[in-house]
Short mmCIF file of C-alpha atoms in Angstrom, two decimals:
data_model
loop_
_atom_site.label_atom_id
_atom_site.label_comp_id
_atom_site.label_asym_id
_atom_site.label_seq_id
_atom_site.Cartn_x
_atom_site.Cartn_y
_atom_site.Cartn_z
CA MET I 910 9.25 -131.81 94.40
CA ARG I 911 9.68 -135.19 92.68
CA GLY I 912 9.59 -135.11 88.78
CA GLY I 913 7.69 -137.54 86.60
CA GLY I 914 9.33 -140.42 84.73
CA LEU I 915 9.05 -143.19 82.06
CA LEU I 916 11.00 -146.31 81.44
CA VAL I 917 11.55 -147.08 77.75
CA ALA I 918 12.07 -150.88 77.64
CA GLY I 919 12.54 -153.13 74.50
CA THR I 920 11.46 -156.51 73.28
CA THR I 921 15.15 -157.19 72.40
CA SER I 922 18.58 -155.52 72.35
CA ASP I 923 18.90 -153.03 69.68
CA ALA I 924 15.09 -152.57 69.36
CA GLY I 925 15.57 -148.77 69.38
CA LYS I 926 15.43 -147.95 73.09
CA SER I 927 18.46 -145.54 72.91
CA VAL I 928 17.16 -143.46 70.00
CA VAL I 929 13.49 -143.41 71.27
CA THR I 930 14.72 -142.26 74.64
CA ALA I 931 16.72 -139.53 72.95
CA GLY I 932 13.71 -138.62 70.77
CA ILE I 933 11.39 -138.26 73.84
CA CYS I 934 14.07 -136.09 75.49
CA ARG I 935 14.41 -133.85 72.54
CA TRP I 936 10.57 -133.59 72.19
CA LEU I 937 10.13 -132.67 75.78
CA VAL I 938 12.75 -130.17 76.03
CA ARG I 939 11.22 -128.41 73.01
CA GLN I 940 8.03 -128.21 75.03
CA GLY I 941 9.92 -126.41 77.73
CA VAL I 942 10.18 -129.54 80.01
CA LYS I 943 13.39 -129.80 82.03
CA VAL I 944 14.32 -133.46 81.34
CA ALA I 945 17.20 -135.79 81.86
CA PRO I 946 17.92 -139.28 80.56
CA PHE I 947 18.98 -142.27 82.82
CA LYS I 948 20.15 -145.87 82.40
CA GLY I 949 20.90 -147.56 85.62
CA GLN I 950 23.18 -150.20 84.10
CA ASN I 951 24.76 -150.14 80.60
CA MET I 952 26.96 -152.75 78.94
CA SER I 953 28.88 -151.00 76.26
CA LEU I 954 32.44 -150.34 74.84
CA ASN I 955 31.30 -147.05 73.47
CA SER I 956 31.75 -144.60 76.27
CA PHE I 957 32.29 -140.95 77.01
CA VAL I 958 34.00 -138.75 79.67
CA THR I 959 32.00 -136.05 81.32
CA ARG I 960 33.47 -132.66 82.09
CA ASP I 961 34.24 -133.71 85.78
CA GLY I 962 36.04 -136.80 84.57
CA ALA I 963 33.40 -139.58 84.89
CA GLU I 964 33.04 -142.35 82.36
CA ILE I 965 29.45 -143.13 81.24
CA GLY I 966 27.88 -144.84 78.25
CA ARG I 967 28.12 -142.65 75.06
CA ALA I 968 24.38 -143.36 74.46
CA GLN I 969 23.59 -141.40 77.64
CA ALA I 970 25.83 -138.52 76.74
CA MET I 971 23.96 -138.41 73.32
CA GLN I 972 20.64 -138.41 75.23
CA ALA I 973 21.83 -135.71 77.55
CA GLN I 974 22.63 -133.68 74.33
CA ALA I 975 19.17 -134.36 73.18
CA ALA I 976 17.85 -133.04 76.56
CA ARG I 977 20.16 -130.04 76.19
CA VAL I 978 21.90 -130.81 79.57
CA GLU I 979 25.35 -131.53 80.68
CA PRO I 980 26.07 -135.33 80.86
CA SER I 981 26.64 -136.64 84.43
CA ALA I 982 27.55 -139.95 86.07
CA LEU I 983 24.10 -139.71 87.70
CA MET I 984 22.73 -140.66 84.36
CA ASN I 985 24.60 -143.95 83.99
CA PRO I 986 25.71 -145.03 87.48
CA VAL I 987 26.80 -148.58 86.33
CA LEU I 988 28.77 -149.11 83.04
CA LEU I 989 30.04 -152.60 82.24
CA LYS I 990 32.79 -152.69 79.64
CA PRO I 991 33.22 -156.27 78.34
CA GLY I 992 36.82 -157.69 78.21
CA SER I 993 35.76 -161.06 77.06
CA ASP I 994 32.63 -163.21 76.75
CA ARG I 995 32.66 -163.88 80.44
CA SER I 996 34.06 -160.79 82.26
CA SER I 997 33.74 -157.06 82.25
CA GLN I 998 35.20 -154.00 83.78
CA VAL I 999 32.69 -152.49 86.30
CA VAL I 1000 32.54 -148.70 86.24
CA LEU I 1001 30.61 -147.21 89.12
CA MET I 1002 29.79 -143.56 89.30
CA GLY I 1003 32.26 -142.97 86.38
CA ARG I 1004 35.21 -144.81 87.99
CA PRO I 1005 36.36 -148.36 87.43
CA VAL I 1006 36.10 -150.54 90.50
CA GLY I 1007 37.54 -153.80 89.02
CA GLU I 1008 36.86 -156.65 86.72
CA LEU I 1009 34.19 -159.10 87.42
CA SER I 1010 32.83 -162.34 85.87
CA ALA I 1011 29.34 -162.64 84.55
CA ARG I 1012 28.63 -165.12 87.37
CA GLY I 1013 30.12 -162.76 89.95
CA PHE I 1014 28.08 -159.76 88.78
CA PHE I 1015 24.81 -161.35 88.05
CA GLY I 1016 24.80 -163.91 90.94
CA LYS I 1017 24.44 -167.60 91.30
CA SER I 1018 21.35 -169.40 90.06
CA ALA I 1019 18.63 -170.02 92.56
CA GLY I 1020 19.68 -173.68 92.63
CA SER I 1021 23.21 -173.10 93.67
CA SER I 1022 24.27 -174.87 96.82
CA SER I 1023 27.80 -173.62 97.21
CA GLY I 1024 26.70 -171.18 100.02
CA LYS I 1025 29.42 -168.95 98.85
CA GLY I 1026 29.41 -165.43 97.55
CA LEU I 1027 26.52 -162.90 97.36
CA ALA I 1028 23.05 -164.10 97.28
CA GLY I 1029 22.29 -162.09 94.09
CA GLY I 1030 25.72 -161.29 92.92
CA ARG I 1031 27.49 -157.94 92.81
CA ARG I 1032 24.61 -156.38 90.85
CA GLU I 1033 22.30 -156.77 93.83
CA GLU I 1034 24.63 -154.56 95.87
CA LEU I 1035 24.36 -151.80 93.24
CA PHE I 1036 20.49 -151.50 93.50
CA GLU I 1037 20.39 -148.89 96.17
CA PRO I 1038 23.09 -146.56 94.65
CA VAL I 1039 21.36 -146.90 91.16
CA LEU I 1040 17.94 -146.00 92.66
CA ALA I 1041 19.51 -143.11 94.61
CA CYS I 1042 20.90 -141.67 91.45
CA LEU I 1043 17.48 -141.84 89.74
CA GLU I 1044 15.85 -140.22 92.75
CA GLU I 1045 18.37 -137.40 92.73
CA LEU I 1046 17.59 -136.70 89.12
CA ARG I 1047 13.89 -136.81 89.71
CA GLY I 1048 14.37 -134.23 92.51
CA THR I 1049 16.26 -131.93 90.00
CA TYR I 1050 14.33 -132.34 86.79
CA ASP I 1051 10.77 -132.10 85.74
CA ALA I 1052 11.01 -135.56 84.08
CA VAL I 1053 13.55 -138.39 83.77
CA ILE I 1054 13.24 -140.70 80.73
CA CYS I 1055 14.90 -144.07 81.63
CA GLU I 1056 16.21 -146.53 79.16
CA GLY I 1057 15.96 -150.29 79.87
CA ALA I 1058 18.57 -152.89 78.87
CA GLY I 1059 18.03 -155.91 76.61
CA SER I 1060 14.66 -157.15 77.46
CA PRO I 1061 12.52 -156.86 80.69
CA ALA I 1062 11.47 -160.46 80.14
CA GLU I 1063 14.87 -162.00 80.73
CA ILE I 1064 13.50 -164.25 83.35
CA ASN I 1065 16.83 -165.60 84.34
CA LEU I 1066 18.02 -162.23 85.39
CA ARG I 1067 14.88 -160.71 86.92
CA ARG I 1068 15.76 -161.53 90.48
CA THR I 1069 18.62 -159.06 90.55
CA ASP I 1070 17.40 -156.66 87.89
CA ILE I 1071 18.44 -153.10 88.36
CA VAL I 1072 17.70 -151.55 84.95
CA ASN I 1073 14.34 -152.79 83.82
CA MET I 1074 11.31 -153.85 85.87
CA GLY I 1075 13.32 -153.82 89.03
CA ILE I 1076 13.97 -150.03 88.82
CA ALA I 1077 10.47 -149.54 87.43
CA ARG I 1078 8.92 -151.22 90.43
CA ALA I 1079 11.06 -149.45 93.00
CA ALA I 1080 10.44 -146.05 91.47
CA ARG I 1081 6.79 -146.71 90.31
CA LEU I 1082 7.70 -145.79 86.73
CA PRO I 1083 5.23 -146.51 83.80
CA VAL I 1084 6.87 -148.60 81.13
CA VAL I 1085 6.45 -148.41 77.31
CA VAL I 1086 7.94 -151.35 75.46
CA VAL I 1087 9.53 -150.78 72.04
CA GLY I 1088 9.64 -153.31 69.42
CA ASP I 1089 11.61 -153.33 66.06
CA ILE I 1090 9.11 -154.43 63.41
CA ASP I 1091 11.79 -154.51 60.68
CA ARG I 1092 12.98 -157.74 62.32
CA GLY I 1093 9.58 -159.36 62.01
CA GLY I 1094 7.53 -160.97 64.73
CA VAL I 1095 6.88 -157.71 66.74
CA PHE I 1096 3.30 -158.82 67.83
CA ALA I 1097 4.63 -162.03 69.43
CA GLN I 1098 7.48 -160.08 70.97
CA PHE I 1099 5.07 -157.59 72.56
CA PHE I 1100 2.66 -160.24 73.75
CA GLY I 1101 5.37 -162.60 75.02
CA THR I 1102 7.32 -159.87 76.78
CA THR I 1103 4.16 -158.95 78.78
CA ALA I 1104 3.06 -162.51 79.45
CA LEU I 1105 6.37 -163.37 80.90
CA LEU I 1106 6.26 -160.59 83.62
CA SER I 1107 4.90 -161.10 87.01
CA PRO I 1108 1.44 -159.50 87.90
CA GLU I 1109 3.20 -156.82 89.89
CA ASP I 1110 5.52 -155.99 86.83
CA GLN I 1111 2.63 -156.11 84.30
CA GLU I 1112 0.84 -153.40 86.38
CA LEU I 1113 3.45 -150.93 85.23
CA VAL I 1114 3.44 -151.88 81.53
CA ALA I 1115 1.32 -149.22 79.97
CA GLY I 1116 1.68 -150.16 76.31
CA TYR I 1117 3.79 -150.42 73.20
CA LEU I 1118 5.69 -148.43 70.65
CA VAL I 1119 6.36 -149.81 67.20
CA ASN I 1120 9.80 -148.85 65.74
CA LYS I 1121 11.23 -148.99 62.13
CA PHE I 1122 7.89 -149.60 60.26
CA ARG I 1123 7.94 -149.58 56.55
CA GLY I 1124 4.75 -148.98 54.45
CA ASP I 1125 1.09 -148.18 55.02
CA VAL I 1126 0.34 -147.90 58.65
CA THR I 1127 -3.39 -148.72 57.99
CA LEU I 1128 -2.18 -152.23 57.18
CA LEU I 1129 -0.85 -152.60 60.63
CA GLU I 1130 -3.75 -151.36 62.54
CA PRO I 1131 -5.89 -154.52 62.63
CA GLY I 1132 -2.88 -156.20 64.36
CA LEU I 1133 -2.59 -153.37 66.85
CA ASP I 1134 -6.32 -153.69 67.65
CA MET I 1135 -5.97 -157.46 68.15
CA LEU I 1136 -2.88 -156.84 70.38
CA HIS I 1137 -4.96 -154.43 72.48
CA GLY I 1138 -7.73 -157.07 72.77
CA LEU I 1139 -5.16 -159.62 73.86
CA THR I 1140 -3.25 -157.60 76.45
CA GLY I 1141 -5.52 -154.64 77.31
CA ARG I 1142 -2.76 -152.33 76.41
CA ARG I 1143 -2.61 -149.71 73.59
CA THR I 1144 0.17 -148.85 71.07
CA PHE I 1145 1.56 -145.25 71.71
CA GLY I 1146 2.72 -144.82 68.15
CA VAL I 1147 4.25 -146.38 65.05
CA LEU I 1148 7.63 -144.89 64.14
CA PRO I 1149 8.61 -144.98 60.42
CA TYR I 1150 11.95 -146.44 59.46
CA ALA I 1151 14.47 -143.57 59.20
CA HIS I 1152 17.90 -143.82 57.70
CA GLY I 1153 21.06 -142.19 59.14
CA LEU I 1154 19.77 -142.23 62.83
CA GLY I 1155 22.00 -144.93 64.13
CA ILE I 1156 23.90 -142.50 66.32
CA ASP I 1157 26.04 -143.54 69.30
CA GLU I 1158 25.00 -147.13 69.53
CA GLU I 1159 26.03 -148.96 72.55
CA ASP I 1160 27.58 -151.96 70.80
CA GLY I 1161 30.05 -152.09 67.93
CA LEU I 1162 29.17 -155.64 66.84
CA ARG I 1163 26.59 -154.49 64.32
CA VAL I 1164 29.07 -152.35 62.47
CA SER I 1165 32.16 -154.60 62.94
CA LEU I 1166 31.13 -157.13 60.29
CA ARG I 1167 33.21 -156.99 57.10
CA GLY I 1168 32.06 -154.47 54.58
CA ALA I 1169 29.71 -152.76 56.89
CA VAL I 1170 29.55 -149.14 55.73
CA ARG I 1171 29.08 -146.38 58.35
CA GLU I 1172 25.94 -144.42 57.66
CA SER I 1173 26.64 -140.92 56.40
CA VAL I 1174 25.07 -138.00 54.65
CA VAL I 1175 24.60 -138.56 50.93
CA ALA I 1176 26.49 -135.80 49.28
CA PRO I 1177 28.92 -135.69 46.39
CA PRO I 1178 32.59 -134.70 47.03
CA LEU I 1179 33.52 -131.05 46.65
CA GLY I 1180 36.65 -131.87 44.79
CA GLU I 1181 37.12 -134.46 41.95
CA ASP I 1182 37.81 -137.51 44.14
CA VAL I 1183 36.12 -139.19 46.86
CA LEU I 1184 38.15 -140.35 49.96
CA ARG I 1185 37.96 -144.00 51.11
CA VAL I 1186 38.40 -144.77 54.77
CA ALA I 1187 38.84 -148.34 55.92
CA VAL I 1188 38.43 -148.98 59.72
CA CYS I 1189 39.97 -152.25 61.01
CA ALA I 1190 37.21 -154.10 62.94
CA VAL I 1191 39.41 -155.15 65.79
CA PRO I 1192 38.12 -157.28 68.56
CA LEU I 1193 36.50 -155.48 71.56
CA MET I 1194 36.24 -152.39 69.31
CA SER I 1195 35.63 -149.26 71.49
CA ASN I 1196 34.38 -145.84 70.65
CA PHE I 1197 33.90 -146.76 66.99
CA THR I 1198 31.83 -143.43 66.79
CA ASP I 1199 35.29 -141.69 66.43
CA VAL I 1200 34.76 -142.31 62.60
CA ASP I 1201 31.34 -140.67 62.47
CA ALA I 1202 32.78 -137.24 61.91
CA LEU I 1203 34.69 -138.62 58.87
CA ALA I 1204 31.45 -140.25 57.56
CA ALA I 1205 29.74 -136.97 57.85
CA GLU I 1206 32.04 -135.33 55.35
CA PRO I 1207 30.75 -135.03 51.82
CA GLY I 1208 32.73 -137.47 49.58
CA VAL I 1209 34.15 -139.54 52.46
CA VAL I 1210 33.19 -143.28 52.49
CA VAL I 1211 33.85 -145.23 55.65
CA ARG I 1212 33.82 -148.98 55.72
CA PHE I 1213 34.63 -151.49 58.40
CA VAL I 1214 37.04 -154.21 57.21
CA ASP I 1215 38.86 -157.41 58.37
CA ARG I 1216 40.92 -158.55 55.37
CA PRO I 1217 44.27 -157.14 54.09
CA GLU I 1218 43.03 -156.79 50.55
CA GLU I 1219 40.35 -154.43 51.64
CA LEU I 1220 43.15 -151.88 52.64
CA VAL I 1221 44.61 -151.79 49.10
CA ASP I 1222 42.36 -149.08 47.73
CA ALA I 1223 41.87 -147.33 51.07
CA ASP I 1224 43.13 -143.66 51.22
CA LEU I 1225 43.17 -143.74 54.96
CA VAL I 1226 43.21 -146.78 57.38
CA VAL I 1227 42.06 -146.26 60.94
CA VAL I 1228 43.01 -148.63 63.74
CA PRO I 1229 40.35 -147.78 66.32
CA GLY I 1230 40.18 -148.11 70.04
CA THR I 1231 39.84 -151.45 71.74
CA ARG I 1232 39.33 -152.89 75.26
CA GLY I 1233 41.95 -155.49 74.33
CA THR I 1234 44.98 -153.93 72.77
CA VAL I 1235 47.15 -157.16 72.94
CA LYS I 1236 44.21 -159.22 71.62
CA ALA I 1237 43.73 -156.67 68.73
CA LEU I 1238 47.40 -157.04 67.96
CA GLY I 1239 47.16 -160.75 67.71
CA TRP I 1240 44.14 -160.44 65.46
CA LEU I 1241 45.85 -157.96 63.14
CA ARG I 1242 48.78 -160.38 62.76
CA GLU I 1243 46.56 -163.53 62.34
CA ARG I 1244 44.59 -161.88 59.48
CA GLY I 1245 47.52 -160.31 57.64
CA LEU I 1246 46.50 -156.79 58.41
CA ALA I 1247 49.73 -156.13 60.39
CA GLY I 1248 51.72 -156.65 57.25
CA ALA I 1249 49.44 -154.64 55.14
CA LEU I 1250 49.66 -151.80 57.62
CA ALA I 1251 53.57 -152.05 57.64
CA ARG I 1252 53.48 -151.89 53.82
CA ARG I 1253 51.34 -148.77 53.79
CA ALA I 1254 53.62 -147.00 56.34
CA ALA I 1255 56.70 -147.85 54.10
CA GLU I 1256 54.94 -146.54 51.05
CA GLY I 1257 53.84 -143.26 52.82
CA ARG I 1258 50.12 -144.09 52.71
CA PRO I 1259 48.07 -142.68 55.62
CA VAL I 1260 47.26 -144.71 58.77
CA LEU I 1261 45.64 -143.25 61.92
CA GLY I 1262 45.75 -145.07 65.27
CA ILE I 1263 43.33 -144.00 68.04
CA CYS I 1264 43.77 -145.00 71.75
CA GLY I 1265 44.18 -148.83 71.62
CA GLY I 1266 45.00 -148.53 67.90
CA PHE I 1267 47.67 -145.95 68.74
CA GLN I 1268 49.16 -148.40 71.28
CA ALA I 1269 49.20 -151.24 68.77
CA LEU I 1270 51.18 -149.00 66.32
CA GLY I 1271 54.00 -148.56 68.79
CA GLU I 1272 57.12 -150.51 69.46
CA ARG I 1273 56.28 -152.38 72.64
CA ILE I 1274 53.53 -152.90 75.24
CA ASP I 1275 54.05 -153.87 78.82
CA ASP I 1276 50.75 -155.07 80.01
CA GLU I 1277 50.19 -156.66 83.41
CA VAL I 1278 46.67 -155.00 83.80
CA GLU I 1279 44.38 -155.48 80.69
CA SER I 1280 45.54 -158.80 79.17
CA ARG I 1281 48.32 -159.71 81.80
CA ALA I 1282 50.36 -160.76 78.80
CA GLY I 1283 53.56 -158.98 79.98
CA THR I 1284 55.81 -157.51 77.32
CA VAL I 1285 54.49 -157.78 73.82
CA ASP I 1286 55.92 -156.34 70.61
CA GLY I 1287 53.83 -153.75 68.84
CA LEU I 1288 53.69 -153.13 65.05
CA GLY I 1289 56.68 -150.77 65.23
CA LEU I 1290 55.29 -148.08 63.10
CA LEU I 1291 55.55 -145.35 65.63
CA PRO I 1292 58.39 -144.72 68.13
CA VAL I 1293 56.28 -145.25 71.17
CA ARG I 1294 56.32 -147.55 74.23
CA VAL I 1295 53.30 -148.30 76.36
CA ARG I 1296 52.92 -149.33 79.90
CA PHE I 1297 49.60 -150.30 81.25
CA ALA I 1298 48.80 -148.66 84.60
CA GLN I 1299 46.26 -149.78 87.24
CA GLU I 1300 44.73 -146.29 87.30
CA LYS I 1301 42.68 -145.47 84.27
CA THR I 1302 43.19 -142.13 82.58
CA LEU I 1303 39.88 -140.23 82.11
CA ALA I 1304 40.24 -136.73 80.72
CA ARG I 1305 38.85 -133.99 78.50
CA PRO I 1306 41.96 -132.58 76.92
CA VAL I 1307 42.17 -129.45 74.79
CA GLY I 1308 45.05 -128.86 72.43
CA GLU I 1309 46.25 -127.84 69.02
CA ALA I 1310 47.34 -129.97 65.91
CA LEU I 1311 47.95 -128.98 62.31
CA GLY I 1312 47.53 -125.42 63.30
CA GLU I 1313 43.87 -125.92 64.62
CA ARG I 1314 42.29 -126.09 67.98
CA VAL I 1315 41.32 -129.67 69.04
CA GLU I 1316 39.08 -131.00 71.68
CA GLY I 1317 38.88 -134.67 72.74
CA TYR I 1318 38.49 -137.30 75.55
CA GLU I 1319 40.72 -139.95 76.89
CA ILE I 1320 39.71 -143.41 78.25
CA HIS I 1321 42.78 -145.70 78.67
CA HIS I 1322 44.97 -147.62 81.01
CA GLY I 1323 47.98 -147.49 78.70
CA VAL I 1324 50.64 -144.74 79.29
CA ALA I 1325 52.51 -143.91 76.31
CA GLU I 1326 56.12 -142.82 76.15
CA VAL I 1327 56.74 -141.04 72.98
CA LEU I 1328 60.41 -141.47 71.86
CA GLY I 1329 60.42 -139.57 68.53
CA GLY I 1330 58.42 -138.33 65.55
CA GLU I 1331 56.55 -135.10 65.35
CA PRO I 1332 54.19 -134.26 68.06
CA PHE I 1333 50.57 -134.98 67.32
CA LEU I 1334 48.04 -134.26 70.19
CA ASP I 1335 49.38 -136.49 73.01
CA GLY I 1336 50.99 -138.88 70.49
CA CYS I 1337 53.09 -138.50 67.50
CA ARG I 1338 53.41 -138.66 63.76
CA VAL I 1339 56.01 -140.36 61.52
CA GLY I 1340 55.51 -139.72 57.86
CA ALA I 1341 51.91 -140.64 57.02
CA VAL I 1342 51.43 -142.65 60.26
CA TRP I 1343 49.53 -140.71 63.05
CA GLY I 1344 48.69 -141.89 66.62
CA THR I 1345 46.85 -140.41 69.58
CA HIS I 1346 44.93 -141.42 72.66
CA TRP I 1347 42.36 -138.75 72.03
CA HIS I 1348 38.94 -139.87 71.11
CA GLY I 1349 36.58 -137.37 69.58
CA SER I 1350 39.19 -135.24 68.01
CA LEU I 1351 37.80 -135.57 64.53
CA GLU I 1352 34.62 -133.78 65.68
CA SER I 1353 36.68 -130.58 65.77
CA ASP I 1354 35.71 -129.25 62.28
CA ALA I 1355 38.76 -127.10 61.43
CA PHE I 1356 41.15 -129.81 62.52
CA ARG I 1357 39.25 -132.59 60.73
CA ARG I 1358 39.44 -130.48 57.52
CA ALA I 1359 43.14 -130.00 57.96
CA PHE I 1360 43.71 -133.66 58.70
CA LEU I 1361 41.72 -134.72 55.58
CA ARG I 1362 43.72 -132.31 53.41
CA GLU I 1363 46.88 -134.01 54.67
CA VAL I 1364 45.50 -137.49 54.00
CA ALA I 1365 44.29 -136.47 50.51
CA ALA I 1366 47.69 -135.03 49.61
CA ALA I 1367 49.55 -138.29 50.96
CA ALA I 1368 47.12 -140.47 49.09
CA GLY I 1369 47.34 -138.47 45.94
CA ARG I 1370 43.59 -137.78 45.75
CA ARG I 1371 42.09 -134.63 44.45
CA PHE I 1372 39.75 -134.55 47.36
CA VAL I 1373 38.66 -131.15 49.07
CA PRO I 1374 37.03 -131.06 52.38
CA ALA I 1375 33.79 -129.14 52.36
CA PRO I 1376 34.41 -125.70 54.09
CA ASP I 1377 31.09 -125.60 55.95
CA THR I 1378 30.62 -129.12 57.31
CA SER I 1379 29.78 -128.69 61.02
CA PHE I 1380 29.52 -132.04 62.83
CA GLY I 1381 27.89 -130.43 65.87
CA THR I 1382 25.26 -128.92 63.63
CA LEU I 1383 24.72 -132.24 61.88
CA ARG I 1384 24.41 -134.04 65.26
CA GLU I 1385 21.78 -131.42 66.33
CA GLU I 1386 19.92 -132.02 63.18
CA GLN I 1387 19.82 -135.72 63.91
CA LEU I 1388 18.55 -135.18 67.37
CA ASP I 1389 15.83 -132.88 66.03
CA ARG I 1390 14.84 -135.61 63.66
CA LEU I 1391 14.49 -137.95 66.57
CA GLY I 1392 12.26 -135.42 68.37
CA ASP I 1393 10.29 -135.01 65.13
CA LEU I 1394 9.63 -138.71 64.93
CA ILE I 1395 8.11 -138.77 68.38
CA GLU I 1396 6.10 -135.67 67.84
CA GLU I 1397 4.73 -136.57 64.41
CA HIS I 1398 4.14 -140.44 64.96
CA ALA I 1399 3.49 -140.94 68.69
CA ASP I 1400 0.66 -139.97 70.95
CA THR I 1401 2.59 -137.39 72.70
CA ASP I 1402 -0.44 -136.33 74.90
CA ALA I 1403 -0.71 -139.94 76.20
CA LEU I 1404 3.06 -140.13 76.73
CA LEU I 1405 2.95 -136.94 78.84
CA ARG I 1406 0.02 -138.42 80.90
CA LEU I 1407 2.17 -141.33 81.62
CA ILE I 1408 5.26 -139.31 82.52
CA GLU I 1409 3.19 -137.02 84.90
CA ARG I 1410 0.75 -139.57 86.37
CA GLY I 1411 2.29 -143.09 85.94
CA ALA I 1412 0.69 -146.23 84.53
CA PRO I 1413 -3.16 -146.28 84.35
CA GLU I 1414 -4.95 -148.49 86.99
CA GLY I 1415 -6.60 -151.58 86.20
CA LEU I 1416 -4.38 -152.94 83.46
CA PRO I 1417 -5.31 -156.61 82.94
CA PHE I 1418 -3.02 -159.54 83.85
CA VAL I 1419 -1.72 -161.42 80.71
CA PRO I 1420 -1.15 -165.04 81.63
CA PRO I 1421 0.93 -167.06 82.33
CA GLY I 1422 3.12 -164.47 84.07
CA ALA I 1423 6.63 -165.04 85.36
CA PRO I 1424 7.48 -168.78 86.09
#
């Protein structure tokens, strides 16, 4: 039996598709519905490793947790990991299959006369495998909640679309379009998105969902009525602005700006001091959610920085993962951060390198794979030499550090040869400088507390980790809040009818339609 489905599209990137999808999944599973998330194609440097060793977008892993199911490569069959403005690594069914330029992936324009290459680019070849994954999920689950990408009205990409209206048309999925009213212009976005779709695509657009509204909803209702009159489509809910729900975003750009503070619980420190964490906002930053567990600790303030003077008052500096280790090294040197890190190490002040950041802290990098830069000197703060391998390491290791059990996940091409120091997970420690390839290790509560005690001692801070902070529990509470937003502020009966029966018949055409 084929399960129901729904596509959550958005007027723009970052309109809230990921969290709305997660919220619907959590609401459904609380109603006893067996549900799974799905995103045919994701572009993100924030990824995760499933238990069977497949790499998928971290947002889909979060949505799977919201649905209370184990993440699977079926839920995100195509993942693009940008390596520059013009090229990305293509991950298919959890495994990297090569680098591809944007032109090679999306295809040549309709006016191209070269006669070479694929008619629709590499992406067109992936449509059938993506659709097959969706159908397999629909054969297993009662409902599949699909997330779109960007906007469905990106008319330059519609011909080869495999994630928005292309998949909706093929699978006959009803579509709800999410708009971020906090940015302004949401009525124009809803109307324009609909009016730029073809008649066949418009037949599936059932209506809209307003996200991040502040104020009195009654003031918005006249506009929603006028939108219904203009498009013949209703609004399924108005979700209020909620702080602290930016969990597992797809893109690090929004938090990589200087001075951006990672959202965290508002709680005073248990001890006399707070602990200040500065995260170097390196280019192509990946898995920046590694620091979320730090931000969840009472009395820990996490900030993203890009200037050496911002490291002066930091008790811990994190050099995070990156899809461009050599590029990140150049950036650290150009901005004077490399010297600031070296001074910290000499003074015995804490530094933590994770994955690409760990590699950058080493002595030497041999890279003929990622940057093809050959041999490059690292920062020399850890006795480690790194060689980039063609084969990507994808793993879910379990180990012990600082006397506590640790779980993590690995996503890297660099193979580290550790030549000294004290063992630290798969990396090492020298003085107050730590390095590891393990993402997610700080989510292990007992280990995180032990690590923060070491950091506080080295930094001379009278900071005491809270003994009962559970990152897993806090994450579950966040996901429940997402489910509450849907349950309390959306027309859940109408959403359930869409999931079970599809888009209503007779939805009017909004001119002019696709060009």
